[in-house]
């Protein structure tokens, strides 16, 4: 099976150091500018912020954000599944350290 050259370029772009700056800017927008400051009770903001923290390799903050999303939207199966998977991954990473 051949690899799609476009997806390889996209992965390389996201692995580049500039990607961290883009993610940090996204984190800033979600926390300071538009997200939590305007609507701290919005579970979608916490879920998006969790994804940013995962990309920044900060599983602890990612987990805390997902826990907040789950608390605000306890009926969301997607958040619950994501939280369960992230919690398991965080435990595995902690055991490997």
Coordinates of N, CA, C and O in Angstrom, one line a residue:
X1 N 0.8 -1.2 0.0 CA 0.0 0.0 0.0 C 0.9 1.2 0.0 O 1.8 1.4 0.8
X2 N 0.7 2.1 -0.9 CA 1.5 3.4 -1.0 C 0.9 4.4 -0.1 O -0.4 4.5 0.0
X3 N 1.7 5.3 0.4 CA 1.3 6.3 1.2 C 1.0 7.6 0.4 O 1.7 7.9 -0.5
X4 N -0.1 8.2 0.7 CA -0.5 9.4 0.0 C 0.5 10.5 0.4 O 0.7 10.9 1.5
X5 N 1.1 11.1 -0.7 CA 2.2 12.1 -0.4 C 1.6 13.4 0.2 O 2.3 14.1 1.0
X6 N 0.3 13.7 0.0 CA -0.3 14.8 0.6 C -0.4 14.6 2.1 O 0.0 15.5 2.9
X7 N -0.8 13.5 2.6 CA -0.9 13.2 4.0 C 0.5 13.2 4.7 O 0.6 13.6 5.8
X8 N 1.5 12.8 4.0 CA 2.8 12.8 4.5 C 3.3 14.3 4.7 O 3.9 14.6 5.7
X9 N 3.0 15.1 3.8 CA 3.3 16.6 3.9 C 2.6 17.2 5.1 O 3.1 18.0 5.8
X10 N 1.3 16.8 5.2 CA 0.5 17.4 6.3 C 1.1 16.9 7.6 O 1.2 17.7 8.6
X11 N 1.4 15.7 7.8 CA 2.0 15.2 9.0 C 3.3 15.9 9.3 O 3.6 16.2 10.4
X12 N 4.2 16.1 8.3 CA 5.4 16.8 8.4 C 5.2 18.2 8.9 O 5.9 18.7 9.8
X13 N 4.2 18.9 8.4 CA 3.9 20.2 8.8 C 3.5 20.3 10.2 O 3.9 21.1 11.0
X14 N 2.7 19.3 10.7 CA 2.2 19.3 12.0 C 3.3 18.9 13.0 O 3.3 19.2 14.2
X15 N 4.4 18.2 12.5 CA 5.5 17.9 13.4 C 6.5 19.0 13.5 O 7.4 19.0 14.3
X16 N 6.4 20.0 12.6 CA 7.3 21.1 12.6 C 7.2 21.9 13.9 O 6.1 22.0 14.5
X17 N 8.3 22.6 14.3 CA 8.2 23.4 15.5 C 7.2 24.5 15.4 O 6.6 24.9 16.4
X18 N 6.9 25.0 14.2 CA 6.0 26.1 14.1 C 4.6 25.6 14.5 O 3.8 26.4 14.9
X19 N 4.3 24.3 14.4 CA 3.0 23.8 14.8 C 2.7 24.1 16.3 O 1.6 24.4 16.6
X20 N 3.7 24.1 17.1 CA 3.5 24.4 18.5 C 3.1 25.8 18.7 O 2.2 26.1 19.5
X21 N 3.6 26.7 17.9 CA 3.1 28.1 18.0 C 1.7 28.3 17.5 O 0.9 29.0 18.1
X22 N 1.3 27.5 16.5 CA -0.1 27.6 16.1 C -1.0 27.0 17.2 O -2.0 27.6 17.5
X23 N -0.6 25.9 17.8 CA -1.4 25.3 18.9 C -1.5 26.3 20.1 O -2.5 26.4 20.7
X24 N -0.4 26.9 20.4 CA -0.4 27.8 21.5 C -1.3 29.0 21.2 O -2.1 29.5 22.1
X25 N -1.3 29.5 20.0 CA -2.2 30.5 19.6 C -3.7 30.1 19.7 O -4.6 30.8 20.2
X26 N -4.0 28.8 19.3 CA -5.3 28.3 19.4 C -5.7 28.2 20.9 O -6.8 28.4 21.3
X27 N -4.8 27.7 21.8 CA -5.1 27.7 23.2 C -5.4 29.0 23.7 O -6.4 29.2 24.5
X28 N -4.6 30.0 23.3 CA -4.9 31.4 23.8 C -6.2 31.9 23.3 O -7.0 32.5 24.1
X29 N -6.6 31.6 22.1 CA -7.9 32.0 21.6 C -9.0 31.4 22.4 O -10.0 32.0 22.9
X30 N -8.9 30.1 22.7 CA -9.9 29.3 23.4 C -10.0 29.8 24.9 O -11.1 29.9 25.4
X31 N -8.9 30.1 25.5 CA -9.0 30.5 26.9 C -9.2 31.9 27.1 O -10.1 32.4 27.8
X32 N -8.4 32.8 26.4 CA -8.4 34.2 26.7 C -9.4 35.0 25.9 O -10.1 35.9 26.4
X33 N -9.4 34.8 24.6 CA -10.1 35.7 23.7 C -11.5 35.4 23.5 O -12.4 36.3 23.6
X34 N -11.8 34.1 23.1 CA -13.2 33.9 22.7 C -13.9 32.8 23.4 O -15.1 32.8 23.5
X35 N -13.2 31.9 24.0 CA -13.8 30.7 24.5 C -14.3 30.8 25.9 O -15.4 31.2 26.2
X36 N -13.4 30.4 26.9 CA -13.8 30.3 28.3 C -14.2 31.7 28.9 O -15.0 31.7 29.8
X37 N -13.5 32.7 28.4 CA -13.8 34.0 29.0 C -15.3 34.5 28.7 O -16.0 35.0 29.5
X38 N -15.7 34.2 27.4 CA -17.0 34.6 27.0 C -18.1 33.6 27.5 O -19.2 34.0 27.9
X39 N -17.8 32.3 27.6 CA -18.8 31.3 28.0 C -18.1 30.2 28.7 O -17.9 29.1 28.1
X40 N -17.9 30.4 30.0 CA -17.2 29.3 30.8 C -18.0 28.1 31.0 O -17.4 27.1 31.5
X41 N -19.2 28.1 30.6 CA -20.1 26.9 30.8 C -20.3 26.1 29.5 O -21.3 25.3 29.4
X42 N -19.5 26.3 28.5 CA -19.6 25.7 27.2 C -18.7 24.5 27.1 O -17.5 24.6 27.0
X43 N -19.3 23.3 27.2 CA -18.5 22.1 27.1 C -17.7 21.9 25.8 O -16.6 21.3 25.9
X44 N -18.2 22.4 24.7 CA -17.4 22.3 23.5 C -16.1 23.0 23.5 O -15.1 22.5 22.9
X45 N -16.0 24.1 24.2 CA -14.7 24.8 24.4 C -13.7 24.0 25.1 O -12.6 23.9 24.8
X46 N -14.2 23.4 26.2 CA -13.3 22.5 27.0 C -12.8 21.3 26.2 O -11.7 20.9 26.3
X47 N -13.7 20.8 25.4 CA -13.4 19.6 24.5 C -12.3 20.0 23.5 O -11.3 19.3 23.3
X48 N -12.5 21.2 22.9 CA -11.5 21.6 21.9 C -10.2 22.0 22.6 O -9.1 21.6 22.0
X49 N -10.3 22.6 23.7 CA -9.0 22.9 24.5 C -8.3 21.6 24.9 O -7.1 21.6 24.8
X50 N -9.0 20.6 25.2 CA -8.4 19.3 25.5 C -7.6 18.8 24.3 O -6.5 18.3 24.5
X51 N -8.2 18.9 23.2 CA -7.5 18.5 21.9 C -6.2 19.3 21.7 O -5.2 18.7 21.3
X52 N -6.2 20.6 22.0 CA -5.1 21.4 21.8 C -4.0 20.9 22.8 O -2.8 20.8 22.5
X53 N -4.4 20.7 24.1 CA -3.4 20.3 25.1 C -2.8 18.9 24.7 O -1.6 18.7 25.0
X54 N -3.6 18.0 24.2 CA -3.1 16.7 23.7 C -2.0 16.9 22.7 O -1.0 16.3 22.7
X55 N -2.3 17.8 21.7 CA -1.3 18.1 20.6 C -0.1 18.7 21.2 O 1.0 18.6 20.7
X56 N -0.2 19.5 22.3 CA 0.9 20.1 22.9 C 1.6 19.2 23.9 O 2.5 19.6 24.6
X57 N 1.2 17.9 23.9 CA 1.7 16.9 24.8 C 1.6 17.2 26.2 O 2.6 17.1 27.0
X58 N 0.4 17.7 26.6 CA 0.1 17.9 28.0 C -1.1 17.2 28.4 O -2.2 17.7 28.5
X59 N -1.0 15.9 28.7 CA -2.1 15.0 28.9 C -2.9 15.4 30.2 O -4.1 15.2 30.3
X60 N -2.2 15.9 31.2 CA -2.8 16.3 32.4 C -3.9 17.4 32.2 O -5.0 17.3 32.7
X61 N -3.5 18.4 31.5 CA -4.4 19.5 31.3 C -5.5 19.1 30.3 O -6.6 19.5 30.4
X62 N -5.1 18.2 29.3 CA -6.1 17.7 28.4 C -7.2 16.9 29.2 O -8.4 17.1 28.9
X63 N -6.8 16.1 30.1 CA -7.7 15.3 30.9 C -8.6 16.2 31.8 O -9.8 16.0 31.9
X64 N -8.0 17.3 32.4 CA -8.8 18.2 33.2 C -9.9 18.9 32.4 O -11.0 19.1 32.8
X65 N -9.5 19.3 31.2 CA -10.5 19.9 30.3 C -11.6 19.0 29.9 O -12.8 19.4 29.9
X66 N -11.3 17.7 29.6 CA -12.3 16.8 29.2 C -13.2 16.5 30.4 O -14.4 16.3 30.3
X67 N -12.6 16.4 31.6 CA -13.4 16.2 32.8 C -14.4 17.4 33.0 O -15.6 17.2 33.3
X68 N -14.0 18.6 32.7 CA -14.9 19.8 32.8 C -16.0 19.6 31.7 O -17.2 19.9 32.0
X69 N -15.6 19.2 30.5 CA -16.6 19.1 29.5 C -17.7 18.0 29.9 O -18.9 18.2 29.7
X70 N -17.2 16.9 30.4 CA -18.1 15.8 30.9 C -19.0 16.3 32.0 O -20.2 15.9 32.1
X71 N -18.5 17.1 32.9 CA -19.3 17.6 34.0 C -20.4 18.6 33.5 O -21.5 18.5 34.0
X72 N -20.0 19.4 32.5 CA -21.0 20.3 31.9 C -22.0 19.6 31.0 O -23.1 20.2 30.8
X73 N -21.6 18.5 30.4 CA -22.5 17.8 29.5 C -22.5 16.3 29.8 O -21.9 15.5 29.0
X74 N -23.1 15.9 30.9 CA -22.9 14.5 31.3 C -23.6 13.5 30.4 O -23.3 12.3 30.5
X75 N -24.5 14.0 29.5 CA -25.2 13.0 28.6 C -24.5 12.8 27.3 O -24.9 12.0 26.4
X76 N -23.3 13.5 27.1 CA -22.6 13.4 25.8 C -21.8 12.1 25.8 O -20.8 11.9 26.5
X77 N -22.2 11.2 25.0 CA -21.5 9.9 24.8 C -20.1 10.1 24.2 O -19.2 9.4 24.6
X78 N -20.0 11.1 23.3 CA -18.7 11.3 22.7 C -17.7 11.8 23.7 O -16.5 11.4 23.7
X79 N -18.1 12.7 24.6 CA -17.2 13.2 25.6 C -16.8 12.1 26.5 O -15.6 12.0 26.9
X80 N -17.8 11.3 26.9 CA -17.5 10.2 27.9 C -16.5 9.2 27.3 O -15.6 8.8 28.0
X81 N -16.7 8.9 26.0 CA -15.8 7.9 25.4 C -14.4 8.5 25.2 O -13.4 7.8 25.5
X82 N -14.3 9.8 24.9 CA -13.0 10.5 24.7 C -12.3 10.5 26.1 O -11.1 10.3 26.2
X83 N -13.1 10.8 27.1 CA -12.5 10.9 28.5 C -12.0 9.6 28.9 O -10.9 9.5 29.5
X84 N -12.7 8.5 28.7 CA -12.3 7.2 29.1 C -11.0 6.8 28.3 O -10.1 6.3 29.0
X85 N -10.9 7.1 27.0 CA -9.7 6.7 26.3 C -8.5 7.6 26.7 O -7.4 7.0 26.9
X86 N -8.7 8.9 27.0 CA -7.6 9.7 27.4 C -7.2 9.3 28.8 O -6.0 9.3 29.1
X87 N -8.1 9.0 29.7 CA -7.7 8.6 31.0 C -6.9 7.3 31.0 O -5.9 7.2 31.7
X88 N -7.3 6.4 30.2 CA -6.5 5.1 30.0 C -5.1 5.4 29.4 O -4.1 4.9 29.9
X89 N -5.1 6.2 28.4 CA -3.8 6.6 27.8 C -2.9 7.3 28.8 O -1.7 7.1 28.9
X90 N -3.5 8.2 29.6 CA -2.7 8.9 30.6 C -2.1 8.0 31.7 O -1.0 8.1 32.1
X91 N -2.9 7.0 32.1 CA -2.4 6.0 33.1 C -1.3 5.2 32.5 O -0.3 4.9 33.1
X92 N -1.4 4.8 31.2 CA -0.3 4.0 30.5 C 0.9 4.9 30.5 O 2.0 4.4 30.8
X93 N 0.8 6.1 30.1 CA 2.0 7.0 30.0 C 2.6 7.2 31.4 O 3.9 7.2 31.5
X94 N 1.8 7.3 32.4 CA 2.4 7.5 33.8 C 3.1 6.2 34.2 O 4.1 6.3 34.9
X95 N 2.6 5.1 33.9 CA 3.2 3.8 34.3 C 4.5 3.6 33.5 O 5.5 3.0 34.1
X96 N 4.6 4.1 32.3 CA 5.9 4.0 31.5 C 7.0 5.0 32.0 O 8.1 4.8 31.8
X97 N 6.6 6.0 32.7 CA 7.5 7.0 33.2 C 8.3 6.5 34.4 O 8.0 5.8 35.1

